[in-house]
């Protein structure tokens, strides 16, 4: 966008914390998101995490931790060939399983190599008739949110003729098995064997099976394993059986509906075998034969569990170990376990892949690059508090991304660069560009800190953000800049893109909210910065709406503030890029507080185009800068009923991002 040369006087740097305080004081903004962890019951430890996070806990979190494929490319697979290819690759991958992958031949293995995350998309990712197999030496593997089912061979209840487990691993280390459903397989559902170490098995469902979960098959005493919040239902034995484990920590597990076939020995709950040291805490056993038992050579400590209509052995002897010597953990009341485990175990629709910056990816752009092309489900890039001096581009091939700052406030996480239009044009100046559809940003600050007061350039436009995608949402975000701070655009003139900005902050001086996208700014603060003039400090909007689009910019239920002198700022002017006659600005500012800085005649001409030919209106504004005059067109009550947030955003697909508030 070309403008007359503009220069504002130097001003003190805007403190991001002060901006957040301003918005909070106006009751227009929202604070950052926090985890939804439940409070700990009385007498229990404080929760270490929410019901699910993307970080391993328990023994899998020790000795360097378990991160799976973090830092690698993200791929989505829908067939056996692709799953087998990426699972066995040498390099790290985050492998998302979408829908059902049916394995052939029946009962075959899919080998999983080191540094992999295999995760179901939503709650419908499945592997049918096949096994995930981890060979000796494999390490750093996460398997989450999957159903692995149905390799049972009819008549082979004891699993003596087939070895079709759901997951089998030998002599591995650092493995996290989380939120899966295992059912109706051959032999075992989960076999962790031969000196495997640093393993956590959490929030899984084991069902419709004989030998559910075995650990050991070794004479060595090395395995360290955490087993928590799992549901064993319709199983007979090995719930689990732990043989020669150095440390086996079982807590908050639920065993119910045990198979009752009259077997006096091999129908049981938990078994500490060999020289295992086992600790059981706050679990719930419902109609279970032999709830927990221990060999004479093993140790078993139990505390806080509930036994309902059980029979048989409940062995307790030896000191075992104290799990808190190794890690912290949340411990739920045993009475709450059935309801909690029924609700939260197994695949969950809201569990997805989160790409952590800088934990797994050093930059925001690196995380964007790792996201799969053609992504069709939300994929979150979680950005830790800090200042990221980089330029970020989300191409059209990577839709459905969520950029989320993880700090308490949006000012905690800043993406910033300092390119002016002189170097690369207006688009090239943007700190962040979003060309993809269905992108959401929350709890972040986007900034272009090019100092126009310190430079004499022809192209001083310096965008913090440019969007061309459709269905873009900004919630609790800040956009900092001077000229051309926020551009919401579309791929071409007669293509309509929609942008929704809520509970946010936008600052600038010249045309700093502009473009041709249908854009709603709601419940936000817009700050018009002074350039040191007593007569003309700039223009808030510069819309270039396609003449065939009835909806351009809507600023509603917001507050415009300014440090400029009274009567020195315009609400906007019509931008016709390249003299395009069919770009006819449409701007409605309604139900919004206006400062004294707003001119009495707030709309003005641009590049030979009269503001009177544009579609500029106000409706029910208030504050010292609000007035009704001949130069301030007011929308009628009748038209205002069709110029709502819903009307602007609805489109042909009934998009309504505002409806969830």
PDB file of C-alpha atoms in Angstrom, residues 167-394:
ATOM      1  CA  UNK A 167       1.870 -53.963  21.611  1.00  0.00           C
ATOM      2  CA  UNK A 168       4.969 -56.012  22.345  1.00  0.00           C
ATOM      3  CA  UNK A 169       8.380 -54.653  23.308  1.00  0.00           C
ATOM      4  CA  UNK A 170      11.651 -56.349  24.244  1.00  0.00           C
ATOM      5  CA  UNK A 171      14.563 -54.665  26.064  1.00  0.00           C
ATOM      6  CA  UNK A 172      13.458 -51.130  25.246  1.00  0.00           C
ATOM      7  CA  UNK A 173      13.677 -47.939  27.279  1.00  0.00           C
ATOM      8  CA  UNK A 174      11.715 -44.733  27.629  1.00  0.00           C
ATOM      9  CA  UNK A 175       8.276 -45.689  26.365  1.00  0.00           C
ATOM     10  CA  UNK A 176       4.939 -44.031  27.184  1.00  0.00           C
ATOM     11  CA  UNK A 177       1.694 -45.922  26.463  1.00  0.00           C
ATOM     12  CA  UNK A 178      -1.209 -43.539  27.063  1.00  0.00           C
ATOM     13  CA  UNK A 179      -4.972 -43.248  26.462  1.00  0.00           C
ATOM     14  CA  UNK A 180      -5.289 -46.305  24.250  1.00  0.00           C
ATOM     15  CA  UNK A 181      -7.966 -48.983  23.994  1.00  0.00           C
ATOM     16  CA  UNK A 182      -6.734 -52.593  23.700  1.00  0.00           C
ATOM     17  CA  UNK A 183      -9.316 -55.287  23.057  1.00  0.00           C
ATOM     18  CA  UNK A 184      -9.820 -58.827  21.756  1.00  0.00           C
ATOM     19  CA  UNK A 185      -6.304 -59.671  20.631  1.00  0.00           C
ATOM     20  CA  UNK A 186      -4.302 -62.915  20.534  1.00  0.00           C
ATOM     21  CA  UNK A 187      -2.062 -63.840  23.501  1.00  0.00           C
ATOM     22  CA  UNK A 188      -1.432 -60.545  25.391  1.00  0.00           C
ATOM     23  CA  UNK A 189      -2.794 -57.066  24.954  1.00  0.00           C
ATOM     24  CA  UNK A 190       0.369 -55.380  26.197  1.00  0.00           C
ATOM     25  CA  UNK A 191       3.637 -57.262  26.734  1.00  0.00           C
ATOM     26  CA  UNK A 192       6.587 -55.315  28.173  1.00  0.00           C
ATOM     27  CA  UNK A 193       9.461 -57.767  28.259  1.00  0.00           C
ATOM     28  CA  UNK A 194      13.140 -58.480  28.798  1.00  0.00           C
ATOM     29  CA  UNK A 195      14.658 -55.715  30.923  1.00  0.00           C
ATOM     30  CA  UNK A 196      12.646 -52.829  29.478  1.00  0.00           C
ATOM     31  CA  UNK A 197      13.168 -49.646  31.500  1.00  0.00           C
ATOM     32  CA  UNK A 198      11.598 -46.246  32.167  1.00  0.00           C
ATOM     33  CA  UNK A 199       8.074 -47.098  31.043  1.00  0.00           C
ATOM     34  CA  UNK A 200       4.739 -45.460  31.890  1.00  0.00           C
ATOM     35  CA  UNK A 201       1.343 -46.991  31.053  1.00  0.00           C
ATOM     36  CA  UNK A 202      -1.486 -44.541  31.782  1.00  0.00           C
ATOM     37  CA  UNK A 203      -5.204 -44.020  31.109  1.00  0.00           C
ATOM     38  CA  UNK A 204      -5.610 -47.091  28.887  1.00  0.00           C
ATOM     39  CA  UNK A 205      -8.529 -49.508  28.577  1.00  0.00           C
ATOM     40  CA  UNK A 206      -7.902 -53.272  28.531  1.00  0.00           C
ATOM     41  CA  UNK A 207     -10.986 -55.306  27.673  1.00  0.00           C
ATOM     42  CA  UNK A 208     -12.440 -58.577  26.393  1.00  0.00           C
ATOM     43  CA  UNK A 209      -9.311 -60.623  26.870  1.00  0.00           C
ATOM     44  CA  UNK A 210      -7.581 -63.357  28.849  1.00  0.00           C
ATOM     45  CA  UNK A 211      -3.971 -62.224  29.436  1.00  0.00           C
ATOM     46  CA  UNK A 212      -4.208 -58.458  29.569  1.00  0.00           C
ATOM     47  CA  UNK A 213      -0.841 -56.998  30.532  1.00  0.00           C
ATOM     48  CA  UNK A 214       2.378 -58.815  31.333  1.00  0.00           C
ATOM     49  CA  UNK A 215       5.752 -57.418  32.413  1.00  0.00           C
ATOM     50  CA  UNK A 216       8.988 -59.366  32.681  1.00  0.00           C
ATOM     51  CA  UNK A 217      10.117 -62.660  31.122  1.00  0.00           C
ATOM     52  CA  UNK A 218      13.589 -61.982  32.510  1.00  0.00           C
ATOM     53  CA  UNK A 219      15.790 -63.053  35.409  1.00  0.00           C
ATOM     54  CA  UNK A 220      17.243 -59.581  35.758  1.00  0.00           C
ATOM     55  CA  UNK A 221      15.654 -56.995  38.042  1.00  0.00           C
ATOM     56  CA  UNK A 222      15.845 -53.785  36.041  1.00  0.00           C
ATOM     57  CA  UNK A 223      12.417 -52.644  34.872  1.00  0.00           C
ATOM     58  CA  UNK A 224      10.991 -49.418  36.304  1.00  0.00           C
ATOM     59  CA  UNK A 225       7.350 -48.925  35.402  1.00  0.00           C
ATOM     60  CA  UNK A 226       4.460 -46.624  36.330  1.00  0.00           C
ATOM     61  CA  UNK A 227       0.909 -47.904  35.750  1.00  0.00           C
ATOM     62  CA  UNK A 228      -1.887 -45.446  36.542  1.00  0.00           C
ATOM     63  CA  UNK A 229      -5.537 -44.700  35.777  1.00  0.00           C
ATOM     64  CA  UNK A 230      -6.037 -47.778  33.597  1.00  0.00           C
ATOM     65  CA  UNK A 231      -9.331 -49.642  33.305  1.00  0.00           C
ATOM     66  CA  UNK A 232      -9.263 -53.442  33.129  1.00  0.00           C
ATOM     67  CA  UNK A 233     -12.730 -54.770  32.307  1.00  0.00           C
ATOM     68  CA  UNK A 234     -13.720 -58.184  31.004  1.00  0.00           C
ATOM     69  CA  UNK A 235     -10.185 -59.494  31.468  1.00  0.00           C
ATOM     70  CA  UNK A 236      -9.042 -62.626  33.311  1.00  0.00           C
ATOM     71  CA  UNK A 237      -5.399 -62.323  34.386  1.00  0.00           C
ATOM     72  CA  UNK A 238      -2.265 -60.138  34.159  1.00  0.00           C
ATOM     73  CA  UNK A 239      -3.920 -56.898  35.205  1.00  0.00           C
ATOM     74  CA  UNK A 240      -0.915 -56.614  35.312  1.00  0.00           C
ATOM     75  CA  UNK A 241       1.500 -59.388  36.215  1.00  0.00           C
ATOM     76  CA  UNK A 242       4.936 -57.910  37.026  1.00  0.00           C
ATOM     77  CA  UNK A 243       7.868 -60.328  37.034  1.00  0.00           C
ATOM     78  CA  UNK A 244      11.259 -59.253  38.381  1.00  0.00           C
ATOM     79  CA  UNK A 245      10.543 -55.528  38.204  1.00  0.00           C
ATOM     80  CA  UNK A 246      12.918 -53.319  40.128  1.00  0.00           C
ATOM     81  CA  UNK A 247      10.046 -50.870  40.732  1.00  0.00           C
ATOM     82  CA  UNK A 248       6.402 -51.246  39.744  1.00  0.00           C
ATOM     83  CA  UNK A 249       4.175 -48.377  40.837  1.00  0.00           C
ATOM     84  CA  UNK A 250       0.444 -48.983  40.346  1.00  0.00           C
ATOM     85  CA  UNK A 251      -2.041 -46.300  41.362  1.00  0.00           C
ATOM     86  CA  UNK A 252      -5.617 -45.274  40.651  1.00  0.00           C
ATOM     87  CA  UNK A 253      -6.308 -48.293  38.450  1.00  0.00           C
ATOM     88  CA  UNK A 254      -9.792 -49.806  38.135  1.00  0.00           C
ATOM     89  CA  UNK A 255     -10.378 -53.544  37.727  1.00  0.00           C
ATOM     90  CA  UNK A 256     -14.004 -54.524  37.116  1.00  0.00           C
ATOM     91  CA  UNK A 257     -16.148 -57.173  35.450  1.00  0.00           C
ATOM     92  CA  UNK A 258     -13.369 -59.739  35.759  1.00  0.00           C
ATOM     93  CA  UNK A 259     -13.924 -62.902  33.727  1.00  0.00           C
ATOM     94  CA  UNK A 260     -15.362 -65.453  36.164  1.00  0.00           C
ATOM     95  CA  UNK A 261     -14.667 -68.923  34.752  1.00  0.00           C
ATOM     96  CA  UNK A 262     -14.042 -70.716  38.033  1.00  0.00           C
ATOM     97  CA  UNK A 263     -10.268 -70.884  37.586  1.00  0.00           C
ATOM     98  CA  UNK A 264      -8.937 -70.830  41.176  1.00  0.00           C
ATOM     99  CA  UNK A 265      -5.400 -69.652  40.325  1.00  0.00           C
ATOM    100  CA  UNK A 266      -5.070 -67.942  36.966  1.00  0.00           C
ATOM    101  CA  UNK A 267      -7.873 -65.490  37.430  1.00  0.00           C
ATOM    102  CA  UNK A 268      -6.442 -62.550  39.374  1.00  0.00           C
ATOM    103  CA  UNK A 269      -5.835 -58.827  39.495  1.00  0.00           C
ATOM    104  CA  UNK A 270      -2.250 -57.690  40.179  1.00  0.00           C
ATOM    105  CA  UNK A 271       0.651 -60.050  40.832  1.00  0.00           C
ATOM    106  CA  UNK A 272       4.096 -59.094  42.107  1.00  0.00           C
ATOM    107  CA  UNK A 273       6.230 -61.975  40.892  1.00  0.00           C
ATOM    108  CA  UNK A 274       9.846 -63.047  41.237  1.00  0.00           C
ATOM    109  CA  UNK A 275      11.828 -60.332  42.991  1.00  0.00           C
ATOM    110  CA  UNK A 276       9.536 -57.457  42.029  1.00  0.00           C
ATOM    111  CA  UNK A 277       8.969 -54.501  44.305  1.00  0.00           C
ATOM    112  CA  UNK A 278       5.400 -53.317  43.805  1.00  0.00           C
ATOM    113  CA  UNK A 279       3.503 -50.382  45.306  1.00  0.00           C
ATOM    114  CA  UNK A 280      -0.291 -50.189  44.829  1.00  0.00           C
ATOM    115  CA  UNK A 281      -2.134 -47.007  45.804  1.00  0.00           C
ATOM    116  CA  UNK A 282      -5.772 -45.914  45.757  1.00  0.00           C
ATOM    117  CA  UNK A 283      -6.958 -48.453  43.204  1.00  0.00           C
ATOM    118  CA  UNK A 284     -10.451 -49.917  42.983  1.00  0.00           C
ATOM    119  CA  UNK A 285     -11.202 -53.654  42.708  1.00  0.00           C
ATOM    120  CA  UNK A 286     -14.808 -54.578  41.927  1.00  0.00           C
ATOM    121  CA  UNK A 287     -15.792 -58.289  42.022  1.00  0.00           C
ATOM    122  CA  UNK A 288     -12.199 -59.448  41.544  1.00  0.00           C
ATOM    123  CA  UNK A 289     -10.699 -62.787  42.555  1.00  0.00           C
ATOM    124  CA  UNK A 290      -7.207 -62.437  44.109  1.00  0.00           C
ATOM    125  CA  UNK A 291      -7.095 -58.599  43.839  1.00  0.00           C
ATOM    126  CA  UNK A 292      -3.365 -58.400  44.554  1.00  0.00           C
ATOM    127  CA  UNK A 293      -0.837 -61.063  45.418  1.00  0.00           C
ATOM    128  CA  UNK A 294       2.906 -61.477  45.759  1.00  0.00           C
ATOM    129  CA  UNK A 295       5.408 -64.282  45.515  1.00  0.00           C
ATOM    130  CA  UNK A 296       7.357 -65.043  48.677  1.00  0.00           C
ATOM    131  CA  UNK A 297      10.436 -63.545  46.987  1.00  0.00           C
ATOM    132  CA  UNK A 298       8.650 -60.333  45.979  1.00  0.00           C
ATOM    133  CA  UNK A 299       7.524 -57.292  47.942  1.00  0.00           C
ATOM    134  CA  UNK A 300       4.137 -55.603  47.769  1.00  0.00           C
ATOM    135  CA  UNK A 301       2.937 -52.495  49.594  1.00  0.00           C
ATOM    136  CA  UNK A 302      -0.734 -51.548  49.250  1.00  0.00           C
ATOM    137  CA  UNK A 303      -2.442 -48.473  50.660  1.00  0.00           C
ATOM    138  CA  UNK A 304      -5.727 -46.701  50.202  1.00  0.00           C
ATOM    139  CA  UNK A 305      -7.426 -49.086  47.753  1.00  0.00           C
ATOM    140  CA  UNK A 306     -11.084 -50.128  47.807  1.00  0.00           C
ATOM    141  CA  UNK A 307     -12.125 -53.776  47.506  1.00  0.00           C
ATOM    142  CA  UNK A 308     -15.758 -54.386  46.612  1.00  0.00           C
ATOM    143  CA  UNK A 309     -17.133 -57.937  46.661  1.00  0.00           C
ATOM    144  CA  UNK A 310     -13.679 -59.448  46.169  1.00  0.00           C
ATOM    145  CA  UNK A 311     -12.282 -62.813  47.228  1.00  0.00           C
ATOM    146  CA  UNK A 312      -8.982 -64.566  47.532  1.00  0.00           C
ATOM    147  CA  UNK A 313      -5.491 -63.201  48.097  1.00  0.00           C
ATOM    148  CA  UNK A 314      -4.592 -59.701  49.213  1.00  0.00           C
ATOM    149  CA  UNK A 315      -0.911 -60.135  50.015  1.00  0.00           C
ATOM    150  CA  UNK A 316       1.142 -57.386  51.582  1.00  0.00           C
ATOM    151  CA  UNK A 317       4.733 -57.816  52.726  1.00  0.00           C
ATOM    152  CA  UNK A 318       8.071 -56.076  52.498  1.00  0.00           C
ATOM    153  CA  UNK A 319       8.862 -52.370  52.270  1.00  0.00           C
ATOM    154  CA  UNK A 320       9.060 -52.158  48.458  1.00  0.00           C
ATOM    155  CA  UNK A 321       9.937 -48.489  47.738  1.00  0.00           C
ATOM    156  CA  UNK A 322       8.601 -44.930  47.959  1.00  0.00           C
ATOM    157  CA  UNK A 323       7.547 -43.663  44.497  1.00  0.00           C
ATOM    158  CA  UNK A 324       8.008 -40.069  45.637  1.00  0.00           C
ATOM    159  CA  UNK A 325      11.713 -40.734  45.913  1.00  0.00           C
ATOM    160  CA  UNK A 326      11.596 -40.833  42.105  1.00  0.00           C
ATOM    161  CA  UNK A 327       8.855 -38.429  40.926  1.00  0.00           C
ATOM    162  CA  UNK A 328       5.812 -36.409  41.960  1.00  0.00           C
ATOM    163  CA  UNK A 329       2.354 -37.528  40.922  1.00  0.00           C
ATOM    164  CA  UNK A 330      -1.325 -36.788  41.475  1.00  0.00           C
ATOM    165  CA  UNK A 331      -3.188 -39.309  43.574  1.00  0.00           C
ATOM    166  CA  UNK A 332      -6.984 -39.426  43.327  1.00  0.00           C
ATOM    167  CA  UNK A 333      -9.236 -40.836  46.018  1.00  0.00           C
ATOM    168  CA  UNK A 334      -9.948 -44.510  45.450  1.00  0.00           C
ATOM    169  CA  UNK A 335     -13.694 -43.874  45.642  1.00  0.00           C
ATOM    170  CA  UNK A 336     -13.416 -41.491  42.674  1.00  0.00           C
ATOM    171  CA  UNK A 337     -11.454 -43.897  40.497  1.00  0.00           C
ATOM    172  CA  UNK A 338     -14.302 -45.734  38.695  1.00  0.00           C
ATOM    173  CA  UNK A 339     -15.923 -42.528  37.474  1.00  0.00           C
ATOM    174  CA  UNK A 340     -12.629 -40.855  36.607  1.00  0.00           C
ATOM    175  CA  UNK A 341     -11.233 -43.822  34.731  1.00  0.00           C
ATOM    176  CA  UNK A 342     -14.454 -44.487  32.839  1.00  0.00           C
ATOM    177  CA  UNK A 343     -14.498 -40.882  31.673  1.00  0.00           C
ATOM    178  CA  UNK A 344     -10.861 -40.201  30.953  1.00  0.00           C
ATOM    179  CA  UNK A 345      -9.278 -43.504  29.938  1.00  0.00           C
ATOM    180  CA  UNK A 346      -9.038 -44.659  26.344  1.00  0.00           C
ATOM    181  CA  UNK A 347      -8.931 -42.463  23.239  1.00  0.00           C
ATOM    182  CA  UNK A 348     -10.170 -38.918  23.764  1.00  0.00           C
ATOM    183  CA  UNK A 349     -11.482 -36.629  21.067  1.00  0.00           C
ATOM    184  CA  UNK A 350      -9.547 -33.634  22.396  1.00  0.00           C
ATOM    185  CA  UNK A 351      -6.168 -35.313  22.589  1.00  0.00           C
ATOM    186  CA  UNK A 352      -4.129 -34.304  19.594  1.00  0.00           C
ATOM    187  CA  UNK A 353      -0.650 -33.528  18.564  1.00  0.00           C
ATOM    188  CA  UNK A 354       0.802 -30.428  20.160  1.00  0.00           C
ATOM    189  CA  UNK A 355       4.047 -29.106  18.758  1.00  0.00           C
ATOM    190  CA  UNK A 356       5.954 -27.380  21.553  1.00  0.00           C
ATOM    191  CA  UNK A 357       8.110 -24.320  20.919  1.00  0.00           C
ATOM    192  CA  UNK A 358      10.931 -24.192  21.871  1.00  0.00           C
ATOM    193  CA  UNK A 359      10.795 -27.566  23.658  1.00  0.00           C
ATOM    194  CA  UNK A 360      10.528 -29.726  20.545  1.00  0.00           C
ATOM    195  CA  UNK A 361      10.955 -27.130  17.795  1.00  0.00           C
ATOM    196  CA  UNK A 362      13.390 -24.232  18.190  1.00  0.00           C
ATOM    197  CA  UNK A 363      11.239 -21.668  16.392  1.00  0.00           C
ATOM    198  CA  UNK A 364       7.599 -21.091  15.561  1.00  0.00           C
ATOM    199  CA  UNK A 365       8.416 -21.448  11.871  1.00  0.00           C
ATOM    200  CA  UNK A 366      10.102 -24.804  12.493  1.00  0.00           C
ATOM    201  CA  UNK A 367       6.892 -26.062  14.104  1.00  0.00           C
ATOM    202  CA  UNK A 368       4.813 -24.748  11.193  1.00  0.00           C
ATOM    203  CA  UNK A 369       7.157 -26.480   8.762  1.00  0.00           C
ATOM    204  CA  UNK A 370       6.733 -29.764  10.667  1.00  0.00           C
ATOM    205  CA  UNK A 371       2.941 -29.667  10.344  1.00  0.00           C
ATOM    206  CA  UNK A 372       1.557 -31.915   7.613  1.00  0.00           C
ATOM    207  CA  UNK A 373       0.291 -30.505   4.340  1.00  0.00           C
ATOM    208  CA  UNK A 374      -3.429 -30.906   3.912  1.00  0.00           C
ATOM    209  CA  UNK A 375      -3.973 -31.125   7.651  1.00  0.00           C
ATOM    210  CA  UNK A 376      -7.700 -31.582   8.283  1.00  0.00           C
ATOM    211  CA  UNK A 377      -7.898 -31.616  12.095  1.00  0.00           C
ATOM    212  CA  UNK A 378      -6.744 -28.979  14.589  1.00  0.00           C
ATOM    213  CA  UNK A 379      -3.028 -29.108  15.273  1.00  0.00           C
ATOM    214  CA  UNK A 380      -1.728 -26.911  18.079  1.00  0.00           C
ATOM    215  CA  UNK A 381       1.593 -25.110  18.122  1.00  0.00           C
ATOM    216  CA  UNK A 382       2.113 -24.276  21.787  1.00  0.00           C
ATOM    217  CA  UNK A 383       4.552 -21.391  22.158  1.00  0.00           C
ATOM    218  CA  UNK A 384       6.196 -20.980  25.543  1.00  0.00           C
ATOM    219  CA  UNK A 385       6.635 -17.513  27.074  1.00  0.00           C
ATOM    220  CA  UNK A 386       9.453 -15.522  25.510  1.00  0.00           C
ATOM    221  CA  UNK A 387      10.308 -13.210  22.635  1.00  0.00           C
ATOM    222  CA  UNK A 388      10.694 -14.933  19.269  1.00  0.00           C
ATOM    223  CA  UNK A 389      12.483 -12.665  16.824  1.00  0.00           C
ATOM    224  CA  UNK A 390      11.533 -14.364  13.591  1.00  0.00           C
ATOM    225  CA  UNK A 391       9.234 -14.134  10.612  1.00  0.00           C
ATOM    226  CA  UNK A 392       6.520 -16.764  10.348  1.00  0.00           C
ATOM    227  CA  UNK A 393       4.634 -17.897   7.247  1.00  0.00           C
ATOM    228  CA  UNK A 394       1.744 -20.365   7.358  1.00  0.00           C
TER     229      UNK A 394
END
